[in-house]
């Protein structure tokens, strides 16, 4: 019987103090994995540790900026010493800046590319050698609808997430021979702090126009929840997906298949 168990595995989920990363790490714990996570600030790591503990999960948190290669190398070495080789890496940490492209500074552009694309490169580069030595591993990159679609004001984010889809395919191509499977998850529109501005009630109490737009673009007719990503994540982290490589699994309620509800 194919196994969805993560017993005996060490997982690292970046940016997992809350949001999508927290939900995925929590599901990995339920499947038996040892949970390590990082965030950019100690107070966020502490917040995350408390949230995991509230769910009865013993997690190990590290302060690490995924854009800083020296911090990442030191964190990975420390985790290997304290818990063993990272078997499952989820590149979840991400930011977005919603600015019309012609008004976006090159610095703001670089910040988004750095976290959302260079960070996964740095994290994967740090984890792959030990995965090879150990005989295999799993890398899951958290992509986006913007890995396939553009929209106003998210040029840097879309470029990063499109690049992340191709980094996923390239890691598959270059390291599949070492029994490393690298896949993506492409969430649709999920209720998290990152999308909160798109769901804010208007001054007159009406729903945000984008909120109404997305509900109309989603066959499910609703925003999705972080927990709805966890089954696909456990699948891609487990032996059940050993023959799946270089794939982006869209968990979007059908958005990419749907032209949208007639107004
Ligand atoms: P979120 O609520 O903003 O959480 C992102 C986490 O990453 C935060 O804890 C953040 O810390 C951390 N982070 C940011 N920069 C970092 C860095 N340089 N190093 C380490 N950690 C860093 O985002 P989310 O909605 O959970 O999204 C998680 C991932 O899913 C992101 O990659 C996002 O692009 C992607 N995604 C989200 C949606 C959605 O609808 N929410 C849909 C598709 C894809 P701070 O709090 O300090 O920023
Ligand atoms: C936006 C949203 C999206 C989501 C997600 C969709 O401004 O359009 O933030 O980018 O975060 O990436 O898959």
Short mmCIF file of C-alpha atoms in Angstrom, two decimals, residues 2-239:
data_model
loop_
_atom_site.label_atom_id
_atom_site.label_comp_id
_atom_site.label_asym_id
_atom_site.label_seq_id
_atom_site.Cartn_x
_atom_site.Cartn_y
_atom_site.Cartn_z
CA UNK A 2 1.42 3.41 -0.99
CA UNK A 3 2.37 5.43 2.08
CA UNK A 4 1.22 8.95 2.88
CA UNK A 5 3.08 8.76 6.19
CA UNK A 6 5.86 11.22 7.04
CA UNK A 7 7.02 9.24 10.07
CA UNK A 8 10.75 9.62 10.67
CA UNK A 9 11.05 12.54 8.26
CA UNK A 10 12.44 16.00 9.07
CA UNK A 11 10.54 18.83 7.40
CA UNK A 12 11.52 22.48 6.99
CA UNK A 13 8.75 24.92 6.09
CA UNK A 14 9.93 28.49 5.53
CA UNK A 15 7.83 31.44 6.72
CA UNK A 16 5.60 29.08 8.72
CA UNK A 17 4.73 31.08 11.86
CA UNK A 18 1.23 31.50 10.44
CA UNK A 19 -0.70 31.37 7.18
CA UNK A 20 -0.24 28.69 4.55
CA UNK A 21 3.14 27.56 5.92
CA UNK A 22 1.71 27.02 9.38
CA UNK A 23 -1.17 24.92 8.03
CA UNK A 24 1.15 22.77 5.91
CA UNK A 25 3.64 22.25 8.76
CA UNK A 26 0.80 21.32 11.11
CA UNK A 27 -0.45 18.70 8.65
CA UNK A 28 3.08 17.34 8.27
CA UNK A 29 3.27 16.96 12.06
CA UNK A 30 -0.03 15.07 12.02
CA UNK A 31 1.48 12.76 9.37
CA UNK A 32 4.45 12.08 11.67
CA UNK A 33 7.16 14.49 10.56
CA UNK A 34 9.51 16.45 12.82
CA UNK A 35 8.67 20.09 12.15
CA UNK A 36 11.26 22.80 11.71
CA UNK A 37 10.33 26.24 10.45
CA UNK A 38 11.90 29.64 10.03
CA UNK A 39 10.76 33.21 10.03
CA UNK A 40 12.47 36.49 9.65
CA UNK A 41 11.93 37.83 13.19
CA UNK A 42 12.28 36.21 16.64
CA UNK A 43 8.88 37.47 17.74
CA UNK A 44 7.32 35.73 14.74
CA UNK A 45 9.15 32.50 15.52
CA UNK A 46 7.96 32.76 19.14
CA UNK A 47 4.39 33.41 17.93
CA UNK A 48 4.64 30.37 15.72
CA UNK A 49 6.03 28.13 18.48
CA UNK A 50 3.13 29.12 20.72
CA UNK A 51 0.61 28.42 17.96
CA UNK A 52 2.10 24.99 17.25
CA UNK A 53 2.17 24.19 20.97
CA UNK A 54 -1.52 25.17 21.22
CA UNK A 55 -2.18 22.44 18.64
CA UNK A 56 -0.08 19.97 20.61
CA UNK A 57 2.74 20.11 18.06
CA UNK A 58 6.40 20.24 19.11
CA UNK A 59 8.00 22.42 16.43
CA UNK A 60 11.51 23.83 16.20
CA UNK A 61 11.75 27.44 15.06
CA UNK A 62 14.71 29.35 13.66
CA UNK A 63 15.21 33.01 12.87
CA UNK A 64 16.41 33.07 9.29
CA UNK A 65 16.02 35.35 6.28
CA UNK A 66 15.77 32.99 3.31
CA UNK A 67 17.49 35.63 1.15
CA UNK A 68 20.66 35.51 3.25
CA UNK A 69 22.77 32.56 2.10
CA UNK A 70 25.04 32.58 5.16
CA UNK A 71 22.03 32.54 7.54
CA UNK A 72 20.46 29.72 5.52
CA UNK A 73 23.62 27.60 5.47
CA UNK A 74 24.06 28.06 9.23
CA UNK A 75 20.42 27.17 9.91
CA UNK A 76 20.51 24.04 7.74
CA UNK A 77 23.75 22.90 9.44
CA UNK A 78 22.20 23.50 12.87
CA UNK A 79 19.06 21.54 11.96
CA UNK A 80 21.14 18.65 10.61
CA UNK A 81 23.06 18.59 13.90
CA UNK A 82 19.96 18.86 16.09
CA UNK A 83 17.41 16.78 14.15
CA UNK A 84 19.05 15.20 11.11
CA UNK A 85 18.99 15.84 7.37
CA UNK A 86 16.04 17.87 6.05
CA UNK A 87 14.03 15.29 4.07
CA UNK A 88 11.21 17.66 3.07
CA UNK A 89 11.74 21.33 2.18
CA UNK A 90 8.73 23.58 1.60
CA UNK A 91 9.70 26.95 0.11
CA UNK A 92 6.70 28.86 1.42
CA UNK A 93 8.09 32.22 2.61
CA UNK A 94 6.94 34.96 0.31
CA UNK A 95 5.99 38.60 -0.01
CA UNK A 96 3.95 40.61 -2.46
CA UNK A 97 3.98 44.30 -3.33
CA UNK A 98 0.90 45.49 -5.21
CA UNK A 99 2.21 48.46 -7.21
CA UNK A 100 1.57 49.41 -10.86
CA UNK A 101 4.72 48.33 -12.71
CA UNK A 102 5.62 51.76 -14.05
CA UNK A 103 5.41 53.12 -10.49
CA UNK A 104 7.42 50.31 -8.93
CA UNK A 105 11.01 51.06 -7.94
CA UNK A 106 13.73 48.65 -8.99
CA UNK A 107 14.45 48.18 -5.28
CA UNK A 108 10.87 47.08 -4.55
CA UNK A 109 11.01 44.76 -7.58
CA UNK A 110 14.27 43.24 -6.34
CA UNK A 111 12.86 42.69 -2.84
CA UNK A 112 9.98 40.59 -4.20
CA UNK A 113 12.20 38.61 -6.59
CA UNK A 114 14.70 38.09 -3.76
CA UNK A 115 12.24 36.55 -1.30
CA UNK A 116 9.94 34.73 -3.70
CA UNK A 117 12.49 33.34 -6.17
CA UNK A 118 16.07 33.73 -4.90
CA UNK A 119 15.05 32.52 -1.42
CA UNK A 120 13.80 29.15 -2.75
CA UNK A 121 17.01 28.87 -4.80
CA UNK A 122 19.18 29.51 -1.73
CA UNK A 123 17.16 27.16 0.50
CA UNK A 124 17.10 24.37 -2.10
CA UNK A 125 20.84 24.77 -2.83
CA UNK A 126 21.53 24.40 0.90
CA UNK A 127 19.35 21.30 1.35
CA UNK A 128 19.99 19.27 -1.82
CA UNK A 129 23.56 18.00 -1.07
CA UNK A 130 22.47 16.21 2.13
CA UNK A 131 19.33 14.91 0.39
CA UNK A 132 21.62 13.37 -2.25
CA UNK A 133 23.85 11.83 0.42
CA UNK A 134 20.82 10.44 2.23
CA UNK A 135 19.37 8.92 -0.94
CA UNK A 136 16.58 11.31 -1.80
CA UNK A 137 14.30 14.11 -0.68
CA UNK A 138 11.25 16.23 -1.39
CA UNK A 139 11.12 19.90 -2.33
CA UNK A 140 7.76 21.68 -2.58
CA UNK A 141 7.69 25.23 -3.95
CA UNK A 142 4.63 27.32 -3.15
CA UNK A 143 3.76 28.85 -6.49
CA UNK A 144 0.61 30.82 -7.33
CA UNK A 145 -2.15 31.61 -9.80
CA UNK A 146 0.44 34.17 -10.87
CA UNK A 147 2.70 31.34 -12.00
CA UNK A 148 0.21 31.14 -14.92
CA UNK A 149 -1.73 34.40 -14.99
CA UNK A 150 -0.94 38.10 -14.74
CA UNK A 151 -2.96 40.89 -13.26
CA UNK A 152 -2.58 44.59 -12.61
CA UNK A 153 -0.06 45.67 -9.92
CA UNK A 154 1.65 42.32 -9.30
CA UNK A 155 4.37 42.30 -11.99
CA UNK A 156 7.27 41.42 -9.67
CA UNK A 157 5.27 38.76 -7.85
CA UNK A 158 4.08 37.15 -11.10
CA UNK A 159 7.60 37.20 -12.53
CA UNK A 160 8.91 35.57 -9.35
CA UNK A 161 6.18 32.93 -9.19
CA UNK A 162 6.53 32.18 -12.90
CA UNK A 163 10.24 31.77 -12.32
CA UNK A 164 9.54 29.56 -9.32
CA UNK A 165 7.52 27.22 -11.58
CA UNK A 166 10.55 26.93 -13.87
CA UNK A 167 12.97 26.53 -10.93
CA UNK A 168 10.71 23.64 -9.84
CA UNK A 169 11.06 22.02 -13.27
CA UNK A 170 14.81 22.63 -13.32
CA UNK A 171 15.46 21.09 -9.90
CA UNK A 172 13.42 18.08 -11.11
CA UNK A 173 15.55 17.91 -14.27
CA UNK A 174 18.91 18.30 -12.53
CA UNK A 175 18.36 16.25 -9.35
CA UNK A 176 15.65 13.72 -10.19
CA UNK A 177 18.44 11.20 -10.76
CA UNK A 178 19.18 11.35 -7.01
CA UNK A 179 15.62 10.43 -6.05
CA UNK A 180 14.75 14.05 -5.32
CA UNK A 181 11.24 15.07 -6.31
CA UNK A 182 10.65 18.80 -6.68
CA UNK A 183 7.05 19.88 -7.25
CA UNK A 184 4.98 23.00 -6.79
CA UNK A 185 1.67 23.76 -5.18
CA UNK A 186 -0.25 26.61 -6.83
CA UNK A 187 -2.81 27.89 -4.33
CA UNK A 188 -5.79 29.84 -5.60
CA UNK A 189 -7.04 32.70 -3.46
CA UNK A 190 -6.61 31.77 0.19
CA UNK A 191 -7.77 33.64 3.27
CA UNK A 192 -4.49 34.68 4.93
CA UNK A 193 -2.93 37.95 6.11
CA UNK A 194 -1.32 38.32 2.67
CA UNK A 195 -4.71 38.60 0.96
CA UNK A 196 -6.48 40.44 3.76
CA UNK A 197 -6.25 43.81 1.91
CA UNK A 198 -8.19 42.24 -0.98
CA UNK A 199 -11.04 41.25 1.33
CA UNK A 200 -11.37 44.40 3.44
CA UNK A 201 -14.91 45.71 3.85
CA UNK A 202 -15.47 49.06 2.13
CA UNK A 203 -16.43 52.24 4.05
CA UNK A 204 -20.08 51.62 3.18
CA UNK A 205 -19.85 48.06 4.55
CA UNK A 206 -19.87 46.46 1.09
CA UNK A 207 -17.45 43.75 0.10
CA UNK A 208 -14.12 44.71 -1.54
CA UNK A 209 -14.52 44.73 -5.34
CA UNK A 210 -11.65 42.24 -5.66
CA UNK A 211 -13.35 39.96 -3.14
CA UNK A 212 -16.48 39.91 -5.31
CA UNK A 213 -14.33 39.44 -8.44
CA UNK A 214 -12.49 36.42 -7.09
CA UNK A 215 -15.67 34.75 -5.84
CA UNK A 216 -17.01 35.13 -9.39
CA UNK A 217 -13.80 33.71 -10.88
CA UNK A 218 -13.77 30.66 -8.63
CA UNK A 219 -16.13 27.79 -9.57
CA UNK A 220 -16.28 26.96 -5.85
CA UNK A 221 -17.73 30.47 -5.44
CA UNK A 222 -15.62 31.24 -2.37
CA UNK A 223 -12.14 32.05 -1.03
CA UNK A 224 -10.22 28.94 -0.04
CA UNK A 225 -8.84 28.04 3.40
CA UNK A 226 -5.23 27.19 4.27
CA UNK A 227 -6.29 23.74 5.47
CA UNK A 228 -7.41 22.89 1.91
CA UNK A 229 -3.78 22.93 0.81
CA UNK A 230 -2.62 20.40 3.38
CA UNK A 231 -3.77 17.17 1.71
CA UNK A 232 -1.95 18.00 -1.54
CA UNK A 233 1.11 19.05 0.50
CA UNK A 234 1.23 15.77 2.46
CA UNK A 235 0.82 13.86 -0.82
CA UNK A 236 3.77 15.68 -2.42
CA UNK A 237 5.87 15.26 0.75
CA UNK A 238 5.19 11.51 0.99
CA UNK A 239 6.36 8.40 -0.84
#
